[in-house]
Tab-separated table of C-alpha atoms in Angstrom:
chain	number	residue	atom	x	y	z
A	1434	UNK	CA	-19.813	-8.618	23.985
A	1435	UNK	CA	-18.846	-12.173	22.373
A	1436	UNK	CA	-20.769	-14.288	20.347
A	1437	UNK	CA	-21.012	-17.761	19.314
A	1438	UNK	CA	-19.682	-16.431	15.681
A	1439	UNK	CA	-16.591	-14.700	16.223
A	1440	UNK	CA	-14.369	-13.868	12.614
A	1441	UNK	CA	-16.157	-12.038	10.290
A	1442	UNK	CA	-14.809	-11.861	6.711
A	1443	UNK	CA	-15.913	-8.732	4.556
A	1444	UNK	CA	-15.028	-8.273	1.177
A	1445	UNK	CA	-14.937	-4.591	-0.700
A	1446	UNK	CA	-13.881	-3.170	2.997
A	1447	UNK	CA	-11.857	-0.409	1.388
A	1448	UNK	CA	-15.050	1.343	1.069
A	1449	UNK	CA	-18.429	2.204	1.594
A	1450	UNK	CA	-20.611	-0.760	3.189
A	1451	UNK	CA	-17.623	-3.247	3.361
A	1452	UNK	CA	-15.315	-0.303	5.445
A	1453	UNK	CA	-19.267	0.997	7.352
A	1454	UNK	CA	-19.510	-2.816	7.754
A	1455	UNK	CA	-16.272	-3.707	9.609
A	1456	UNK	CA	-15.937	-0.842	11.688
A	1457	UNK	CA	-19.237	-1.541	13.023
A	1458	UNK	CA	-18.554	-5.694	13.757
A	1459	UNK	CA	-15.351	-4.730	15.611
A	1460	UNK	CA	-17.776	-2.413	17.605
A	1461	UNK	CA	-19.958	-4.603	18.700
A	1462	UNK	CA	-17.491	-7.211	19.425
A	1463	UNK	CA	-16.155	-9.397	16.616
A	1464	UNK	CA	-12.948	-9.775	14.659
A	1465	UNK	CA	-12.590	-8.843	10.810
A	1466	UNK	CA	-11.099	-10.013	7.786
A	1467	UNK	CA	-11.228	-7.314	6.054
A	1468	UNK	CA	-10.550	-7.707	2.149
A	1469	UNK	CA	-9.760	-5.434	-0.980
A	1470	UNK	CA	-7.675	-4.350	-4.045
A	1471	UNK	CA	-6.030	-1.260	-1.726
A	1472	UNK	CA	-3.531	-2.414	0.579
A	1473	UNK	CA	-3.437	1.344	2.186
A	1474	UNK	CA	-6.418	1.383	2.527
A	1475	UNK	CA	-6.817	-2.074	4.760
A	1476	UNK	CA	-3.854	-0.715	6.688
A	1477	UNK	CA	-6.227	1.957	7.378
A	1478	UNK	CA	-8.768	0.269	8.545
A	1479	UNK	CA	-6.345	-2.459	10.686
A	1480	UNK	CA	-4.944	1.349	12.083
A	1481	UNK	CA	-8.252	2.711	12.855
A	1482	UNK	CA	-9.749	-0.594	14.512
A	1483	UNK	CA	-6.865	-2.109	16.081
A	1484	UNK	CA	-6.090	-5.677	16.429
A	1485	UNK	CA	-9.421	-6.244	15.939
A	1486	UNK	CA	-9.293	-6.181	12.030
A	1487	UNK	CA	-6.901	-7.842	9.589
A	1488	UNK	CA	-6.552	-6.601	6.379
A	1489	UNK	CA	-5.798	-8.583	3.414
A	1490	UNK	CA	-5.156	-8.042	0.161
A	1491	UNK	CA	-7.415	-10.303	-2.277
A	1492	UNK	CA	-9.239	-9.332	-5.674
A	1493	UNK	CA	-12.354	-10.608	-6.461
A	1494	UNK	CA	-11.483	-11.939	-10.066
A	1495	UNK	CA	-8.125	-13.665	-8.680
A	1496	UNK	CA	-10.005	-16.843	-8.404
A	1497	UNK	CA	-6.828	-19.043	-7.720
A	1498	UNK	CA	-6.090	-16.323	-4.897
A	1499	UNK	CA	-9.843	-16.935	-4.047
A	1500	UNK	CA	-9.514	-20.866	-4.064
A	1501	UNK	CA	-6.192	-20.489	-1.901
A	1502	UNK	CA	-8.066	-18.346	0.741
A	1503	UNK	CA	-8.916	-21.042	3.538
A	1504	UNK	CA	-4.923	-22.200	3.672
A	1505	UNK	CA	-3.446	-18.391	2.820
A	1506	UNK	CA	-5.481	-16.646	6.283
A	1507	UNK	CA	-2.537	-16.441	9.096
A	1508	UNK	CA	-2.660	-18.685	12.073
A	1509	UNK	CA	-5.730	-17.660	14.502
A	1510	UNK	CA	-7.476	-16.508	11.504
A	1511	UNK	CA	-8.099	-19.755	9.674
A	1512	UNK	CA	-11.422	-20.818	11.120
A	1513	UNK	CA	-14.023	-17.750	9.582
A	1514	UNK	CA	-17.668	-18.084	10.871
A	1515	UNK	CA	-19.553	-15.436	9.185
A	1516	UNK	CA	-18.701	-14.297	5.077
A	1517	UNK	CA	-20.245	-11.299	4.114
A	1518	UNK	CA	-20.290	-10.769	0.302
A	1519	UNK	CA	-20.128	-6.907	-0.193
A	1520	UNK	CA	-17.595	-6.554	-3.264
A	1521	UNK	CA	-19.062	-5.651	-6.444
A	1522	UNK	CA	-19.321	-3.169	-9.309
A	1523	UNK	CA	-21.790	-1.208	-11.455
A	1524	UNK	CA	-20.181	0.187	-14.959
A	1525	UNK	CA	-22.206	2.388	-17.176
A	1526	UNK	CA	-25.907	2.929	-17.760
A	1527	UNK	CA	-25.397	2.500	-21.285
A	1528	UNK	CA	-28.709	0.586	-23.490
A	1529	UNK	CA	-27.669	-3.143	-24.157
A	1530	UNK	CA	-26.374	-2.426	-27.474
A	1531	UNK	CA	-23.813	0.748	-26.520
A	1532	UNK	CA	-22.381	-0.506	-23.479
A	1533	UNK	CA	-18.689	-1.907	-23.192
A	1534	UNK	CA	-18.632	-5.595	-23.181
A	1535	UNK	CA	-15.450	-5.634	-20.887
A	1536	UNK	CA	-17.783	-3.612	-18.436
A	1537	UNK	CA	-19.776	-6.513	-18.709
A	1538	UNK	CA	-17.747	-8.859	-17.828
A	1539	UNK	CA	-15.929	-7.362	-15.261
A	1540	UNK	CA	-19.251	-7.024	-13.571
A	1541	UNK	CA	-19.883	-10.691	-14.311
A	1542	UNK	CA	-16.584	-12.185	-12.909
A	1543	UNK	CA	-16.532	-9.649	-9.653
A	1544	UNK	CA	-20.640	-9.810	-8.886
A	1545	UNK	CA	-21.293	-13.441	-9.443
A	1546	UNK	CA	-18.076	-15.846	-10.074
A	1547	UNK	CA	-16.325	-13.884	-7.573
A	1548	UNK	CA	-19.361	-14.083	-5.012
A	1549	UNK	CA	-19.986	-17.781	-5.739
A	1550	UNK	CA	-15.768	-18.967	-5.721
A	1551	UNK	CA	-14.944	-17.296	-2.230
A	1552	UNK	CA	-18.415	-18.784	-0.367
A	1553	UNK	CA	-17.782	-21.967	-2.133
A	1554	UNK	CA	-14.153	-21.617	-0.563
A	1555	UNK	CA	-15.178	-20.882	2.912
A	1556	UNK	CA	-18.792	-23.078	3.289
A	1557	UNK	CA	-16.895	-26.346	3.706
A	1558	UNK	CA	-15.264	-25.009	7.116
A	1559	UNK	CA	-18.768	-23.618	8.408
A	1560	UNK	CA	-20.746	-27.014	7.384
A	1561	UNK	CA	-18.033	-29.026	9.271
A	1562	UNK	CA	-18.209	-27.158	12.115
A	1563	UNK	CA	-22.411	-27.004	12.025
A	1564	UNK	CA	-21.890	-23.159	12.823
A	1565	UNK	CA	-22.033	-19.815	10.574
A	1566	UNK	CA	-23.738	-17.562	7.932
A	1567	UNK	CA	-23.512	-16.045	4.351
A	1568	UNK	CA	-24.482	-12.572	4.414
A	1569	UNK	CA	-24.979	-11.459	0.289
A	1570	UNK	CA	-24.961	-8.231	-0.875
A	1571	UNK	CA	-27.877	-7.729	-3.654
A	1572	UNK	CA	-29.741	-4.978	-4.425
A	1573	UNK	CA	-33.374	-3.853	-5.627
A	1574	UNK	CA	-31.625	-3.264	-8.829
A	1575	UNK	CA	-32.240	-7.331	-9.054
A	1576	UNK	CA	-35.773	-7.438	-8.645
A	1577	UNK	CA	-36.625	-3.881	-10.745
A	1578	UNK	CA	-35.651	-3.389	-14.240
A	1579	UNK	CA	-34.591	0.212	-15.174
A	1580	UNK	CA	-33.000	1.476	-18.414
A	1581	UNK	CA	-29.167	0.586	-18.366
A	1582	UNK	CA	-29.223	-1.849	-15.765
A	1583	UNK	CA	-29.305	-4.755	-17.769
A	1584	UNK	CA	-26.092	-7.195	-16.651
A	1585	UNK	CA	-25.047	-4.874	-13.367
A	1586	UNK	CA	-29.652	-6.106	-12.529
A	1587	UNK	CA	-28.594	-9.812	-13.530
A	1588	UNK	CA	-25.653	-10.198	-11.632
A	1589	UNK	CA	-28.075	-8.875	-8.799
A	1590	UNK	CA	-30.781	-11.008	-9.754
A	1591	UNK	CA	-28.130	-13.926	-9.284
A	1592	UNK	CA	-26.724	-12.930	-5.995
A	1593	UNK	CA	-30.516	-13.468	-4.747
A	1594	UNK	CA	-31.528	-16.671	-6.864
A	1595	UNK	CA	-27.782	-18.010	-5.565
A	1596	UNK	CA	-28.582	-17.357	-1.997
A	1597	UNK	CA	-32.193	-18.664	-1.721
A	1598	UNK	CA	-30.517	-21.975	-3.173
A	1599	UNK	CA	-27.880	-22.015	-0.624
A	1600	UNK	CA	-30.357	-21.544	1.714
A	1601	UNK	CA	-32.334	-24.656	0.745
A	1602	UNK	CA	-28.732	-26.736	0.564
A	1603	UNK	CA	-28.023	-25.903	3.737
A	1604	UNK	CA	-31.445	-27.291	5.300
A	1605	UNK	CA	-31.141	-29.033	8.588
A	1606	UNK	CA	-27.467	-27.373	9.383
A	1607	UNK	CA	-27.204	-24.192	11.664
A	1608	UNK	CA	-25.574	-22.111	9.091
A	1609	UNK	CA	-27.488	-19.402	7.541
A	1610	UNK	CA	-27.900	-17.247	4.401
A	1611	UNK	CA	-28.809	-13.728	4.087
A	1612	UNK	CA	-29.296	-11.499	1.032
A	1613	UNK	CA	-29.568	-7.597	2.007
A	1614	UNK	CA	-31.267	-5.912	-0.922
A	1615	UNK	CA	-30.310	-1.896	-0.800
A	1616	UNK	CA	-32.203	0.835	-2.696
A	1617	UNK	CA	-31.000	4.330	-2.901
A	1618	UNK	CA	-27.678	4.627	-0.935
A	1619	UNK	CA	-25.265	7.131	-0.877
A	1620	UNK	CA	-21.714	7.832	1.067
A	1621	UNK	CA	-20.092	5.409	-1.013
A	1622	UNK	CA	-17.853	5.135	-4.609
A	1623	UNK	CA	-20.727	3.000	-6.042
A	1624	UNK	CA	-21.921	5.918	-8.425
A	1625	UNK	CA	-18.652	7.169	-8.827
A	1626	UNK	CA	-17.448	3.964	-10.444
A	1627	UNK	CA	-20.459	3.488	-12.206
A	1628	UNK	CA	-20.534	6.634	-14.152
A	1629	UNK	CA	-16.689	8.053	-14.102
A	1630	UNK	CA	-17.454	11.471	-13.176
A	1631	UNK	CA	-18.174	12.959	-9.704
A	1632	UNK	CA	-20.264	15.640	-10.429
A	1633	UNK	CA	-22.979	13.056	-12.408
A	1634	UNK	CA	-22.661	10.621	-9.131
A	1635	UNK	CA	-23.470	13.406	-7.001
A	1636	UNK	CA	-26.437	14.407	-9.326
A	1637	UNK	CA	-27.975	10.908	-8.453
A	1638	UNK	CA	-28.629	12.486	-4.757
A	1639	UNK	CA	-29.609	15.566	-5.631
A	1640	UNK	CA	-32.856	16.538	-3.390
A	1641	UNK	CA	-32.991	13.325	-1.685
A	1642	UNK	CA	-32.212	11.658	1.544
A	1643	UNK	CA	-30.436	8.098	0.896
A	1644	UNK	CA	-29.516	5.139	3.141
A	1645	UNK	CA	-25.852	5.018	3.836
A	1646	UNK	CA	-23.366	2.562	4.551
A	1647	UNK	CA	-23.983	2.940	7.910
A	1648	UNK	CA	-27.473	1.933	7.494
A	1649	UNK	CA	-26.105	-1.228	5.587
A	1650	UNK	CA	-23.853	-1.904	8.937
A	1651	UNK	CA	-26.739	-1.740	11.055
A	1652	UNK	CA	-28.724	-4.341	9.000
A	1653	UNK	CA	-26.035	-6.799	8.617
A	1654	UNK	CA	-25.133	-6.347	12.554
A	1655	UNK	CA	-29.065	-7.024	13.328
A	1656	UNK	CA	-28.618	-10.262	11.343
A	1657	UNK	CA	-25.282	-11.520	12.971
A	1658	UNK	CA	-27.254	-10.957	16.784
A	1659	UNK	CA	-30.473	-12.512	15.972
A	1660	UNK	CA	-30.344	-16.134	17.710
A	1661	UNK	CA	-29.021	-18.945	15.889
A	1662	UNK	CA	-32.295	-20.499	14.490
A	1663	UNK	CA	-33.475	-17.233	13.519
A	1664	UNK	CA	-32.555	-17.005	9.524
A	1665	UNK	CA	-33.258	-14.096	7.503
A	1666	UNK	CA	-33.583	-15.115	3.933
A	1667	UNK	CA	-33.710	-11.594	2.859
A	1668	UNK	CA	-34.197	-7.996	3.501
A	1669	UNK	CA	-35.149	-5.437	0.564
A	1670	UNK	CA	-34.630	-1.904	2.130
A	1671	UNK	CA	-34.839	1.665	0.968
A	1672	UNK	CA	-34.817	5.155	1.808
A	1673	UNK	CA	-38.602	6.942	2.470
A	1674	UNK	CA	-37.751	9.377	-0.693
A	1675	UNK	CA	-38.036	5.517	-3.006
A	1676	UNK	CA	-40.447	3.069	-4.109
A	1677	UNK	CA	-40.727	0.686	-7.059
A	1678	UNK	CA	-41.599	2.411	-9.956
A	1679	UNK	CA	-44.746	1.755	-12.110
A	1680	UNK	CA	-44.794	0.057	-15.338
A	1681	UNK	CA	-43.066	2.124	-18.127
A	1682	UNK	CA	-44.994	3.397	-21.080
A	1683	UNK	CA	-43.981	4.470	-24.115
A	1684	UNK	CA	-46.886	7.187	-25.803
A	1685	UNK	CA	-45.052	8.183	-28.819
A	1686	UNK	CA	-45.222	4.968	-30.960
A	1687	UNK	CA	-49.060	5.336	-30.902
A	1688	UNK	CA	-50.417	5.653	-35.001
């Protein structure tokens, strides 16, 4: 199968949705860029996808690697069509007040300048040629508040206000921006990252049935095929076993 949009770059594909994400482009017919921290990892995925995926080594708060991106790809690589912003963090579910400002910040500097630095890197090429699309990875954390969110739900809330933006920039050129919104997903690290222990990330399952990063794949792959005037400004998606919560209340302040 080809397609009009042929190079996909995917960051965080040593994992989870970015590693569920490439395998699944290079199935349906398009090349990958697939970036991370873990070079064995990449040379993984290269292995298991064959020249169909080229892994590179690039972190997401190495924003003069980021800058450097366009000129550093290798020759046949140079011209990417489709960025798909997957790499980012959640540290802690801590109350404002006890959590770790350098968990902060790392969140900060990987979820939104990271995010912002590499499609501000590659959105020149794709506006000069008139052709591509920026597929954003948010989540529902950005749109619903919950206890120990806080910065992890702002960088979130960014990704989405940041997109919608682009989106309107971007007016009257055939390049398009996506946000993809997950709930509940599991077959990942996310949880494992977040909270340091495996046996707390797999309590966050327990008795339900999440979306996995194969779900995530099949979204973003949906996106990529719909005709090029077709633009999906975003998708907010979760498993049947989740909904928004109500309101919180608090009953024990009552005098």
């Amino acid at each position: 199968m080809t397609h009009p949009l042929k190079t996909v770059l995917v960051t965080g594909a040593t994992a989870g949705f970015g590693h569920a994400i490439a395998l699944r482009l290079v199935k349906e017919g398009f090349r990958v860029i697939a970036t991370g921290r873990r070079k064995e990892r990449l040379d993984a995925l290269a292995a298991q996808a064959g020249g169909a995926v080229l892994p590179f080594v690039l972190d997401m708060t190495d924003l003069e690697a980021i800058k450097a991106l366009p000129d550093a790809l290798p020759e046949g690589w140079q011209q990417v069509d489709v960025l798909v912003n997957n790499a980012g963090l959640a540290l802690g579910l801590e109350k404002a007040w006890q959590t770790k400002p350098a968990d902060w910040e790392q969140m900060i500097a990987t979820n939104v300048t990271g995010l912002v630095e590499i499609t501000r890197a590659l959105l020149p090429g794709m506006v000069a040629r008139n052709a591509g699309h920026v597929i954003s990875l948010g989540s529902t954390a950005g749109t619903y508040p919950y206890p120990g969110a806080n910065v992890y739900g702002a960088t979130k809330a960014f990704v989405d206000q940041f997109m919608r933006n682009l989106r309107s920039d971007l007016l009257g050129k055939q390049v398009r921006a996506t946000t993809i919104a997950p709930g509940l997903c599991g077959g990942s690290e996310f949880s494992q990252v977040r909270l340091g222990d495996k046996d707390k990330a797999d309590a966050v399952y327990d008795n339900t049935k999440p979306l996995l990063p194969e779900d995530i794949a099949e979204t973003v792959t949906w996106v990529l095929k719909l005709p090029p005037h077709v633009n999906i400004n975003e998708i907010e998606m979760m498993p049947t076993c989740q909904a928004s919560a109500g309101l919180a209340v608090d009953r024990t302040m009552a005098v």
